[in-house]
Structures are given as C-alpha cells and as structure tokens.
PDB file of C-alpha atoms in Angstrom:
ATOM      1  CA  UNK W   1     103.147  70.051   4.370  1.00 54.00           C
ATOM      2  CA  UNK W   2     100.672  67.829   4.849  1.00 54.00           C
ATOM      3  CA  UNK W   3      99.786  67.875   1.263  1.00 56.00           C
ATOM      4  CA  UNK W   4     103.624  66.702   0.351  1.00 52.00           C
ATOM      5  CA  UNK W   5     102.979  63.952   2.467  1.00 50.00           C
ATOM      6  CA  UNK W   6      99.879  63.460   0.774  1.00 48.00           C
ATOM      7  CA  UNK W   7     101.806  63.235  -2.691  1.00 50.00           C
ATOM      8  CA  UNK W   8     104.811  60.878  -0.956  1.00 51.00           C
ATOM      9  CA  UNK W   9     102.290  58.511   0.021  1.00 49.00           C
ATOM     10  CA  UNK W  10     100.239  58.428  -2.905  1.00 47.00           C
ATOM     11  CA  UNK W  11     102.958  58.259  -5.421  1.00 52.00           C
ATOM     12  CA  UNK W  12     104.337  55.165  -3.178  1.00 52.00           C
ATOM     13  CA  UNK W  13     100.674  53.438  -3.041  1.00 47.00           C
ATOM     14  CA  UNK W  14     101.078  53.726  -6.834  1.00 49.00           C
ATOM     15  CA  UNK W  15     104.386  52.629  -7.525  1.00 51.00           C
ATOM     16  CA  UNK W  16     103.898  49.942  -5.027  1.00 49.00           C
ATOM     17  CA  UNK W  17     101.931  47.549  -7.525  1.00 49.00           C
ATOM     18  CA  UNK W  18     104.770  47.738 -10.285  1.00 44.00           C
ATOM     19  CA  UNK W  19     107.423  47.463  -8.680  1.00 43.00           C
ATOM     20  CA  UNK W  20     106.733  44.593  -7.038  1.00 44.00           C
ATOM     21  CA  UNK W  21     105.296  42.688 -10.596  1.00 44.00           C
ATOM     22  CA  UNK W  22     108.617  43.717 -11.742  1.00 42.00           C
ATOM     23  CA  UNK W  23     110.395  41.721  -8.969  1.00 41.00           C
ATOM     24  CA  UNK W  24     107.899  39.091  -9.787  1.00 40.00           C
ATOM     25  CA  UNK W  25     108.809  38.463 -13.071  1.00 42.00           C
ATOM     26  CA  UNK W  26     112.369  38.450 -12.642  1.00 44.00           C
ATOM     27  CA  UNK W  27     112.852  41.856 -14.228  1.00 43.00           C
ATOM     28  CA  UNK W  28     115.926  44.155 -12.178  1.00 44.00           C
ATOM     29  CA  UNK W  29     114.374  47.032 -10.443  1.00 42.00           C
ATOM     30  CA  UNK W  30     117.316  48.765  -9.074  1.00 42.00           C
ATOM     31  CA  UNK W  31     121.188  48.790  -9.738  1.00 41.00           C
ATOM     32  CA  UNK W  32     123.037  47.302 -11.999  1.00 44.00           C
ATOM     33  CA  UNK W  33     124.771  44.404 -11.646  1.00 45.00           C
ATOM     34  CA  UNK W  34     124.762  40.919 -13.427  1.00 44.00           C
ATOM     35  CA  UNK W  35     121.611  39.563 -13.007  1.00 42.00           C
ATOM     36  CA  UNK W  36     120.620  43.231 -14.542  1.00 43.00           C
ATOM     37  CA  UNK W  37     121.723  42.066 -17.859  1.00 46.00           C
ATOM     38  CA  UNK W  38     121.283  38.511 -17.904  1.00 46.00           C
ATOM     39  CA  UNK W  39     117.542  39.244 -17.521  1.00 45.00           C
ATOM     40  CA  UNK W  40     117.611  42.050 -20.612  1.00 51.00           C
ATOM     41  CA  UNK W  41     119.979  40.130 -22.650  1.00 52.00           C
ATOM     42  CA  UNK W  42     117.945  39.168 -25.963  1.00 61.00           C
ATOM     43  CA  UNK W  43     118.000  35.949 -27.850  1.00 64.00           C
ATOM     44  CA  UNK W  44     121.225  34.995 -29.344  1.00 76.00           C
ATOM     45  CA  UNK W  45     123.209  37.906 -27.452  1.00 91.00           C
ATOM     46  CA  UNK W  46     126.247  36.374 -25.358  1.00 94.00           C
ATOM     47  CA  UNK W  47     125.749  36.567 -21.489  1.00 96.00           C
ATOM     48  CA  UNK W  48     127.930  38.489 -19.904  1.00 96.00           C
ATOM     49  CA  UNK W  49     129.244  36.433 -17.100  1.00 96.00           C
ATOM     50  CA  UNK W  50     131.275  34.754 -20.223  1.00 96.00           C
ATOM     51  CA  UNK W  51     131.954  38.342 -21.309  1.00 97.00           C
ATOM     52  CA  UNK W  52     133.998  39.226 -18.438  1.00 97.00           C
ATOM     53  CA  UNK W  53     135.621  35.505 -18.011  1.00 97.00           C
ATOM     54  CA  UNK W  54     136.926  36.379 -21.432  1.00 96.00           C
ATOM     55  CA  UNK W  55     137.793  39.534 -20.236  1.00 97.00           C
ATOM     56  CA  UNK W  56     139.832  38.256 -16.922  1.00 97.00           C
ATOM     57  CA  UNK W  57     141.659  35.652 -19.316  1.00 96.00           C
ATOM     58  CA  UNK W  58     143.589  37.587 -21.429  1.00 95.00           C
ATOM     59  CA  UNK W  59     144.088  41.000 -19.317  1.00 96.00           C
ATOM     60  CA  UNK W  60     144.124  39.968 -15.150  1.00 96.00           C
ATOM     61  CA  UNK W  61     142.335  42.707 -12.975  1.00 97.00           C
ATOM     62  CA  UNK W  62     138.540  42.944 -11.952  1.00 97.00           C
ATOM     63  CA  UNK W  63     134.957  43.602 -13.062  1.00 98.00           C
ATOM     64  CA  UNK W  64     133.963  47.698 -12.321  1.00 97.00           C
ATOM     65  CA  UNK W  65     130.555  48.175 -14.675  1.00 97.00           C
ATOM     66  CA  UNK W  66     128.549  47.303 -17.474  1.00 97.00           C
ATOM     67  CA  UNK W  67     126.945  49.286 -19.888  1.00 96.00           C
ATOM     68  CA  UNK W  68     124.970  48.485 -22.450  1.00 95.00           C
ATOM     69  CA  UNK W  69     124.657  49.949 -26.240  1.00 95.00           C
ATOM     70  CA  UNK W  70     125.405  49.152 -29.595  1.00 95.00           C
ATOM     71  CA  UNK W  71     129.112  49.432 -32.000  1.00 94.00           C
ATOM     72  CA  UNK W  72     128.709  50.059 -35.535  1.00 92.00           C
ATOM     73  CA  UNK W  73     124.668  48.773 -35.689  1.00 93.00           C
ATOM     74  CA  UNK W  74     125.285  46.067 -33.150  1.00 94.00           C
ATOM     75  CA  UNK W  75     124.933  45.014 -29.834  1.00 96.00           C
ATOM     76  CA  UNK W  76     127.081  45.541 -27.530  1.00 96.00           C
ATOM     77  CA  UNK W  77     128.200  45.571 -23.165  1.00 97.00           C
ATOM     78  CA  UNK W  78     131.151  48.479 -23.173  1.00 98.00           C
ATOM     79  CA  UNK W  79     132.656  46.709 -19.863  1.00 98.00           C
ATOM     80  CA  UNK W  80     134.533  49.086 -17.656  1.00 98.00           C
ATOM     81  CA  UNK W  81     137.837  47.067 -15.979  1.00 97.00           C
ATOM     82  CA  UNK W  82     140.729  47.548 -13.575  1.00 97.00           C
ATOM     83  CA  UNK W  83     143.533  46.142 -14.796  1.00 97.00           C
ATOM     84  CA  UNK W  84     146.181  45.349 -12.424  1.00 96.00           C
ATOM     85  CA  UNK W  85     148.529  47.907 -12.393  1.00 96.00           C
ATOM     86  CA  UNK W  86     145.264  49.907 -11.452  1.00 96.00           C
ATOM     87  CA  UNK W  87     144.552  52.015 -15.036  1.00 97.00           C
ATOM     88  CA  UNK W  88     140.993  51.257 -16.133  1.00 97.00           C
ATOM     89  CA  UNK W  89     140.313  50.171 -19.120  1.00 97.00           C
ATOM     90  CA  UNK W  90     136.599  51.003 -21.039  1.00 98.00           C
ATOM     91  CA  UNK W  91     136.184  46.922 -23.531  1.00 97.00           C
ATOM     92  CA  UNK W  92     133.677  47.717 -25.849  1.00 97.00           C
ATOM     93  CA  UNK W  93     132.566  43.642 -26.942  1.00 97.00           C
ATOM     94  CA  UNK W  94     130.165  42.435 -29.154  1.00 97.00           C
ATOM     95  CA  UNK W  95     126.981  41.018 -27.289  1.00 96.00           C
ATOM     96  CA  UNK W  96     126.467  37.973 -30.278  1.00 95.00           C
ATOM     97  CA  UNK W  97     129.212  36.528 -30.984  1.00 95.00           C
ATOM     98  CA  UNK W  98     131.862  37.962 -27.436  1.00 95.00           C
ATOM     99  CA  UNK W  99     134.138  39.178 -29.471  1.00 95.00           C
ATOM    100  CA  UNK W 100     136.322  41.984 -27.970  1.00 96.00           C
ATOM    101  CA  UNK W 101     135.534  44.572 -30.543  1.00 96.00           C
ATOM    102  CA  UNK W 102     138.456  47.455 -28.947  1.00 95.00           C
ATOM    103  CA  UNK W 103     139.452  49.127 -25.674  1.00 95.00           C
ATOM    104  CA  UNK W 104     139.529  52.815 -24.900  1.00 93.00           C
ATOM    105  CA  UNK W 105     141.733  53.663 -21.946  1.00 90.00           C
ATOM    106  CA  UNK W 106     144.422  52.288 -19.540  1.00 78.00           C
TER     107      UNK W 106
END
C-alpha cells in the first residue's frame, strides 16, 4: 500500500511541471471546449466560433460537441448539434473554408 502511494506521489511530481508548462503556453490541459480548438487551430483555418455562428444561422439549435479530423484529405470540424426539435446532427465543416460539407443524422 505504501509503495502504491509512493508511486502516485512520484507520478504527480513528475507530471506537475509539464502541466504547468502547458498552461503557461496557453495549451489546453483537459477538456474539449471551444478554447481548446482555438489553441490547436492551424494557420489558415476558420475559427470554431465562426463555424458555430454559420451553423446557428442556418439550423437553429445548440452546440453539443466538436471534434477535429479530416474529410476528403482536408482538415475538418465535426460539429455535434442539437436541432430545435431535439434531433442530433453532426455537421462536417471544412476547417479551411468554413463551408459545410455535409451532415449525418437528424
């Protein structure tokens, strides 16, 4: 039991400085909020906030979650959105142009 506690303390001490460094440089440590996507956004990519505004203007509802990936070899946002009728849709948005490429579900 003491050995397990010692290992946990050692892991916390080792991880502590790297977590502090990540926070100091503005990189997200935990969570997947909008700020974390802004921090990872590459040059020439549309901010997630603008993508969410575009979706909201065309499809009233609320933002649930966003992940990043590729669509057709290009960087893309996968935006999970709940429509006013309660149905959930995933919009595939080109991260460089902000254009909605498609939707899944709903």
